[in-house]
XYZ file of C-alpha atoms in Angstrom:
486
model
C -20.235 -44.378 28.824
C -17.420 -44.662 29.998
C -15.681 -45.633 27.312
C -16.677 -43.120 25.425
C -14.962 -40.501 28.154
C -11.794 -43.056 27.688
C -11.719 -42.252 23.722
C -11.714 -37.798 23.581
C -7.719 -38.280 25.000
C -6.869 -40.699 22.278
C -8.873 -38.606 19.459
C -7.705 -34.942 20.360
C -4.371 -36.379 20.962
C -5.021 -37.796 17.029
C -6.279 -34.329 15.935
C -4.098 -32.469 17.205
C -0.877 -34.669 15.663
C -2.814 -34.315 12.517
C -2.802 -30.905 12.637
C 0.679 -30.570 12.841
C 1.473 -33.014 10.275
C -0.495 -31.352 7.618
C -0.094 -28.015 8.552
C 3.555 -28.234 8.847
C 3.935 -30.145 5.825
C 1.734 -27.658 3.838
C 3.841 -24.775 5.021
C 6.934 -26.468 4.094
C 5.974 -27.464 0.916
C 5.400 -23.893 -0.243
C 8.886 -22.667 0.940
C 7.726 -19.577 2.971
C 10.481 -17.484 3.897
C 11.807 -18.820 7.373
C 10.901 -16.132 9.764
C 7.085 -16.279 8.785
C 7.347 -20.550 8.583
C 8.218 -20.059 12.476
C 5.898 -17.737 12.892
C 3.077 -19.943 11.788
C 4.753 -22.725 13.748
C 4.013 -20.571 16.711
C 1.052 -19.917 16.247
C -0.041 -23.796 15.587
C 1.570 -24.376 18.957
C -0.253 -22.229 21.234
C -3.416 -22.582 19.282
C -4.001 -26.077 17.609
C -6.531 -26.811 15.261
C -7.674 -23.158 15.552
C -4.056 -22.193 13.992
C -4.404 -24.583 11.370
C -7.888 -22.547 10.513
C -6.250 -19.012 10.729
C -2.923 -20.737 8.687
C -6.194 -21.545 5.644
C -7.395 -18.309 6.113
C -4.433 -16.471 6.040
C -1.554 -18.516 5.352
C -1.670 -19.754 2.178
C 0.658 -18.233 -0.755
C -1.275 -16.299 -4.256
C -0.352 -19.032 -7.111
C 2.449 -16.327 -9.300
C -0.146 -17.170 -12.472
C -0.972 -13.917 -14.226
C -3.958 -12.528 -12.511
C -2.908 -8.902 -14.459
C -2.658 -8.886 -18.028
C -3.397 -6.294 -20.819
C -2.133 -7.068 -24.627
C -3.409 -3.864 -25.575
C -0.309 -2.651 -23.256
C 2.238 -2.789 -26.998
C -0.678 -0.370 -28.665
C -0.406 2.443 -25.376
C 3.927 1.541 -26.298
C 4.710 0.894 -23.033
C 7.075 -2.069 -24.380
C 8.996 0.077 -26.941
C 9.502 2.976 -24.187
C 10.573 0.433 -21.535
C 13.026 -0.686 -24.085
C 13.788 2.197 -25.612
C 15.017 3.501 -21.677
C 16.710 0.335 -20.921
C 18.604 0.843 -23.198
C 19.706 4.407 -23.791
C 20.677 4.238 -19.595
C 22.501 1.009 -20.116
C 24.942 2.709 -22.663
C 24.976 5.707 -20.847
C 23.196 8.247 -23.151
C 19.571 8.598 -22.076
C 18.903 12.704 -21.861
C 18.194 12.605 -18.377
C 16.607 16.177 -17.550
C 17.710 16.677 -14.456
C 20.650 15.746 -12.572
C 18.900 14.076 -9.344
C 17.551 11.976 -11.533
C 21.119 10.883 -13.766
C 22.210 10.436 -10.615
C 20.299 7.878 -9.865
C 19.989 5.847 -13.214
C 20.400 2.672 -11.226
C 16.992 3.257 -9.274
C 15.599 4.484 -12.361
C 16.788 1.096 -14.415
C 15.929 -1.372 -11.956
C 11.927 -0.216 -11.536
C 12.128 -0.216 -15.436
C 13.885 -3.925 -15.696
C 11.225 -5.293 -13.450
C 8.334 -3.508 -12.614
C 7.912 -1.842 -16.369
C 7.463 1.865 -14.371
C 8.677 3.703 -17.276
C 10.417 7.125 -16.562
C 8.614 10.163 -16.603
C 9.778 13.546 -16.120
C 6.673 16.346 -17.168
C 4.845 15.875 -14.107
C 3.474 18.665 -11.997
C 2.624 16.687 -8.440
C 0.290 18.959 -5.755
C 0.590 17.380 -2.400
C -1.976 16.734 0.021
C -2.092 16.476 3.614
C -5.431 17.507 4.196
C -8.411 14.758 3.792
C -10.383 17.706 2.919
C -8.744 20.119 0.646
C -7.607 16.657 -0.989
C -11.744 15.574 -1.489
C -12.444 19.365 -2.109
C -9.730 19.321 -5.412
C -10.908 15.613 -6.547
C -14.783 16.721 -6.588
C -13.766 19.827 -8.519
C -11.954 17.353 -10.965
C -14.908 14.894 -11.554
C -16.875 18.238 -11.941
C -14.761 18.918 -14.677
C -14.619 15.380 -16.377
C -15.386 15.796 -20.286
C -14.607 12.026 -20.623
C -14.264 9.636 -18.235
C -13.555 9.078 -14.612
C -11.560 5.668 -13.081
C -11.886 5.876 -9.571
C -10.145 2.589 -7.310
C -10.466 2.960 -3.811
C -9.064 0.089 -1.301
C -11.924 1.618 1.378
C -15.311 3.245 0.066
C -17.233 3.368 2.713
C -21.402 3.962 2.489
C -20.793 6.943 4.328
C -21.595 11.153 4.057
C -18.407 11.604 2.081
C -18.856 8.064 -0.058
C -22.838 8.952 -0.438
C -21.331 12.297 -1.871
C -18.892 10.867 -4.332
C -21.698 8.386 -5.750
C -23.974 11.323 -6.046
C -21.555 13.027 -8.026
C -20.529 10.003 -10.201
C -24.123 8.831 -11.057
C -24.648 13.256 -12.020
C -22.043 12.371 -14.526
C -22.732 9.334 -15.328
C -25.780 10.637 -16.235
C -24.665 13.261 -19.126
C -22.933 10.948 -20.573
C -19.218 10.882 -19.000
C -18.245 7.425 -18.661
C -17.614 6.313 -14.831
C -15.858 3.199 -13.166
C -15.760 2.576 -9.869
C -12.923 -0.637 -8.779
C -13.199 -1.467 -4.884
C -11.663 -4.074 -2.433
C -14.530 -6.264 -1.331
C -12.070 -6.651 2.308
C -11.013 -3.395 2.798
C -14.985 -1.737 2.080
C -16.569 -5.289 3.358
C -19.419 -2.994 4.829
C -20.792 -1.978 0.976
C -23.208 -3.493 -0.954
C -23.764 -3.358 -4.625
C -27.240 -1.508 -3.623
C -25.760 1.082 -2.752
C -24.407 2.125 -5.707
C -28.046 1.404 -7.713
C -27.990 5.412 -8.819
C -24.911 5.029 -10.168
C -25.674 1.669 -12.339
C -28.835 2.911 -13.279
C -27.339 6.202 -14.439
C -25.171 4.058 -17.136
C -21.886 3.334 -14.449
C -20.121 0.564 -13.805
C -19.125 -0.766 -10.556
C -16.602 -4.101 -9.699
C -15.047 -5.465 -6.803
C -11.626 -7.158 -6.212
C -11.349 -10.702 -5.468
C -15.102 -10.808 -3.663
C -16.220 -13.538 -1.182
C -17.805 -16.414 -2.681
C -19.940 -16.607 0.843
C -21.989 -13.607 1.130
C -20.940 -10.969 4.172
C -17.507 -12.819 4.558
C -14.613 -12.818 2.479
C -12.232 -16.072 3.612
C -9.328 -14.571 1.449
C -7.903 -12.046 4.069
C -4.520 -11.936 2.425
C -3.840 -10.646 -1.373
C -6.349 -7.048 -1.066
C -5.885 -4.761 -3.426
C -4.696 -1.534 -1.260
C -4.105 0.699 -4.306
C -5.609 3.945 -4.554
C -5.967 6.006 -7.877
C -8.147 7.766 -9.995
C -7.955 8.965 -13.548
C -9.973 12.257 -15.153
C -9.591 11.992 -18.884
C -6.567 10.271 -19.314
C -4.841 14.201 -17.728
C -5.327 13.757 -14.427
C -4.555 11.769 -11.491
C -4.228 10.870 -8.237
C -2.417 7.961 -5.674
C -1.623 8.148 -2.180
C -3.107 6.904 0.842
C -6.534 8.168 1.434
C -9.277 6.120 0.925
C -13.085 6.982 1.117
C -14.810 7.470 4.552
C -15.704 10.222 6.811
C -12.874 9.455 9.431
C -10.585 10.453 6.333
C -11.736 13.773 6.989
C -11.288 13.610 10.588
C -15.144 12.957 11.556
C -14.117 9.952 13.667
C -13.402 10.780 17.172
C -11.533 7.347 17.962
C -8.486 8.484 15.722
C -9.385 12.728 15.500
C -7.617 14.370 13.046
C -5.989 12.502 10.102
C -3.546 12.977 8.444
C -2.484 11.423 5.684
C -0.359 12.149 2.260
C -1.820 12.196 -0.955
C -0.717 13.203 -4.853
C -2.218 14.917 -7.872
C -0.475 14.202 -10.762
C -0.475 16.367 -14.648
C 1.406 14.541 -16.664
C 2.991 11.642 -18.847
C 2.337 9.742 -15.389
C -1.061 9.523 -15.353
C -0.524 7.364 -18.122
C 1.295 4.754 -16.423
C -1.859 5.193 -13.190
C -4.339 4.489 -16.206
C -2.616 1.236 -17.161
C -2.620 0.119 -13.782
C -6.394 0.779 -13.393
C -7.003 -0.671 -16.574
C -5.155 -3.890 -15.431
C -6.539 -3.906 -12.276
C -9.838 -4.039 -13.396
C -9.824 -6.183 -16.455
C -9.017 -8.726 -13.209
C -11.870 -7.948 -11.433
C -14.429 -7.784 -14.506
C -16.009 -10.484 -16.171
C -18.110 -8.582 -18.494
C -16.951 -5.042 -18.929
C -13.240 -5.232 -20.510
C -10.821 -2.600 -21.233
C -9.975 -2.823 -24.887
C -7.021 0.688 -26.372
C -8.661 3.619 -26.724
C -6.954 6.244 -27.520
C -8.748 8.615 -25.623
C -7.213 6.742 -22.539
C -3.787 7.950 -23.195
C -4.164 11.695 -24.701
C -1.299 13.729 -24.597
C -0.468 15.398 -21.810
C -2.542 19.155 -21.074
C 0.060 20.874 -18.915
C 3.359 19.237 -18.258
C 6.235 19.997 -15.261
C 9.122 19.363 -14.670
C 9.504 16.282 -11.915
C 10.742 12.648 -12.855
C 8.034 10.205 -11.821
C 8.181 6.652 -12.176
C 4.954 4.645 -11.003
C 5.345 1.971 -8.877
C 3.622 -1.313 -8.521
C 4.011 -4.775 -6.429
C 1.806 -7.966 -5.088
C 2.235 -11.387 -3.906
C 1.482 -12.184 -8.272
C 4.772 -11.104 -9.097
C 8.610 -12.711 -8.125
C 9.718 -9.234 -7.172
C 8.917 -7.464 -3.823
C 9.585 -4.604 -6.653
C 8.421 -1.495 -3.611
C 10.459 -2.906 -1.315
C 12.851 -3.102 -3.792
C 12.576 0.452 -4.370
C 12.527 1.353 -0.471
C 15.573 -0.118 0.356
C 17.321 1.307 -2.971
C 16.490 4.708 -1.877
C 18.219 4.681 2.082
C 21.074 2.918 0.541
C 21.020 5.705 -1.677
C 21.106 8.131 1.389
C 24.355 11.185 2.023
C 22.486 13.079 4.423
C 19.111 12.231 5.655
C 16.088 9.569 4.951
C 12.468 10.883 6.875
C 10.123 8.235 7.061
C 6.063 8.124 7.971
C 4.597 5.372 8.079
C 1.046 3.793 10.744
C 3.180 0.443 10.424
C 6.630 0.167 11.113
C 7.608 -3.794 10.553
C 10.328 -3.376 8.201
C 12.210 -7.228 6.985
C 15.807 -8.198 8.110
C 16.695 -5.984 4.871
C 15.448 -3.089 5.338
C 15.595 -2.981 9.123
C 19.934 -3.513 8.422
C 19.408 -0.220 5.555
C 17.955 1.925 8.577
C 20.636 0.488 11.179
C 23.790 1.242 8.686
C 22.602 4.279 8.346
C 22.032 5.925 11.334
C 25.431 4.469 12.732
C 26.799 5.817 9.412
C 26.209 9.162 10.684
C 23.056 9.610 8.426
C 20.186 11.740 9.712
C 16.726 8.910 9.742
C 13.937 10.452 11.374
C 10.994 7.894 11.816
C 7.473 8.914 12.537
C 4.860 7.120 13.749
C 1.315 6.864 15.400
C 0.417 7.787 18.658
C -2.539 5.258 18.956
C -3.295 1.425 17.348
C -5.482 1.427 15.025
C -4.420 -2.782 14.976
C -2.910 -3.338 17.786
C -0.898 -6.194 17.964
C 0.922 -4.309 14.605
C 0.815 -0.798 16.616
C 3.101 -2.581 19.459
C 5.531 -4.508 16.948
C 6.210 -1.527 15.392
C 6.709 0.290 18.640
C 9.350 -2.524 19.319
C 11.199 -1.994 15.882
C 11.373 1.558 16.492
C 12.931 1.150 19.561
C 15.561 -1.105 17.966
C 16.743 1.620 15.645
C 16.961 3.633 18.615
C 20.066 1.988 19.760
C 21.833 3.176 16.422
C 20.920 6.661 16.651
C 17.460 6.676 14.694
C 15.001 9.826 15.799
C 11.398 8.623 16.703
C 8.413 10.729 16.324
C 5.124 10.196 17.453
C 2.893 12.156 16.155
C 0.423 13.682 18.301
C -2.164 15.295 16.679
C -4.835 12.718 15.567
C -3.530 9.555 13.782
C -0.700 9.450 10.840
C -1.833 7.609 7.988
C 1.154 8.606 5.407
C 3.531 6.156 3.484
C 5.946 8.792 2.455
C 10.113 8.697 2.584
C 12.404 11.453 0.916
C 15.782 11.496 0.813
C 18.348 13.916 1.036
C 15.587 16.317 0.122
C 15.713 14.930 -3.701
C 14.329 11.911 -3.620
C 11.210 11.042 -2.987
C 8.304 8.347 -2.184
C 4.404 8.824 -1.812
C 1.487 5.872 -2.242
C 0.273 3.253 -0.351
C 2.476 1.092 1.107
C 3.877 0.549 4.838
C 6.799 -0.653 5.588
C 5.380 -3.960 6.646
C 5.482 -7.137 5.345
C 1.862 -6.860 4.524
C 2.595 -4.106 2.102
C 5.893 -5.419 0.884
C 4.314 -9.932 -0.005
C 0.772 -9.710 0.891
C -1.189 -7.111 -0.380
C -1.182 -5.148 -4.024
C 0.193 -1.864 -3.946
C 1.426 1.470 -5.923
C 3.832 4.452 -5.350
C 5.189 7.409 -6.988
C 8.802 7.164 -6.917
C 9.998 10.963 -7.833
C 13.240 12.207 -9.026
C 12.569 15.819 -7.528
C 14.291 18.879 -5.346
C 11.522 20.903 -5.217
C 8.776 18.177 -4.770
C 11.406 16.337 -2.688
C 12.005 20.221 -0.222
C 8.003 20.403 -0.095
C 7.961 17.007 1.749
C 10.775 17.668 4.280
C 8.911 20.623 5.192
C 5.747 18.279 5.448
C 7.687 16.165 7.566
C 9.212 19.124 9.654
C 5.850 20.833 10.212
C 4.676 17.460 10.911
C 7.790 17.240 14.470
C 6.002 20.341 15.780
C 2.761 18.555 16.480
C 4.894 15.123 17.584
C 6.917 13.907 20.473
C 10.475 12.055 20.346
C 10.726 8.860 21.781
C 14.274 9.176 23.276
C 15.688 5.841 24.572
C 15.145 7.314 28.176
C 11.598 7.265 27.090
C 11.422 3.881 25.802
C 13.153 2.605 28.610
C 10.699 3.502 30.926
C 7.596 1.523 29.273
C 6.021 -0.597 32.086
C 6.239 -4.492 32.063
C 3.229 -5.254 30.667
C 4.245 -2.946 26.884
C 7.161 -4.971 26.926
C 5.262 -8.450 26.803
C 2.990 -6.737 24.351
C 6.409 -6.225 22.099
C 8.136 -9.887 22.410
C 4.733 -11.440 21.684
C 3.987 -8.812 18.602
C 7.638 -9.152 17.595
C 6.932 -12.856 16.857
C 3.982 -12.358 14.836
C 5.264 -9.863 12.974
C 6.319 -11.812 10.323
C 3.009 -13.037 9.985
C 0.786 -9.379 10.314
């Protein structure tokens, strides 16, 4: 018995050393970002063994192999459009439809070159900030569908809203409309295949992104598909922050009113949303891959004047395309930058860009929630917001429920709305999609929405920030240290 007890400390030392050696080797061999490396080393130091298990679940890099591929993209004419637009912009002869797009030709070119984000200038955009209004519009469009309905959400709940949507989709499938639903296995972890039985029995098809190999448990907590895309008949597209769930209608008392931003798009940009859906679908599907079909890409039935690029990013890519777009928007600003995000954990480049903008006299306003849905993320957000106060930025705490919008508005003429937050998870770990828009009318509307939200927010002044308790300061410090891996 004494021998067994004496062996225990040695065994603990060996396991601890092995944990540090193996985990450190893995981290450095992957050539991870230095800030993330140090954050993981801190986790490993303070919680050995368990820290290594957490690293295996959260920390591994996704292979850079082509997860998304669709040879039929050539038939849509995307590559030809990209080459034509890049060449014309380089030569300075591209016939931009409005001055705002022309002034930002460098941003357009960057997104073309590194993201295949075709520029379309014939779009009509509707903005929704209320969940009931957004889903009422979506349901009306689904009811009117004649050919196909393609739906992709990070979160799809089996609640009142989710069941209502499934019932309607079932009715459309029974009428002969092609219905495809794609959801993320982790975001929709309470969802089961049986919840879609009526839809699949009616001929609808349902697929899951990165499903778990173990029932009810998914160890791949990173690399989730955070995109929200709907395409109806190739004519109408939706993209933005709302998922499918009763809380997005303001029915969850812990959050209250849910304030988000979502776009309804008509015009050629719908083809870009359709292509993105097909790429994601074909990655997830093992039996129902899409082949090129002209009905998926019909000529726009209605056009407008909003110039737009649909930009996507994810851990499978070498470039952080949406983050780069955000950075370029910020550095382009001459008068104002308005940002709404539930999670504000910028990397050094975005933080520096915002700090320099504020120090330069540009009106930098950032709006964040007044309550956390992820505590560590919330206090890290609070810490970074406090840092920008020193540079003269204005921070507003939304106080009328929970704000989940992911919007940037620059000089009231450039804007971005989509699924990407300003944090490392959106920049590097999740698959995201944003619409970058070059249009004064759209930018002005988004700016007015921001100003309206200010009336139900309170300003976090430097004086108020300094009054925070020592406990809050402690939570900020811990969360800030962990921010590279949040």
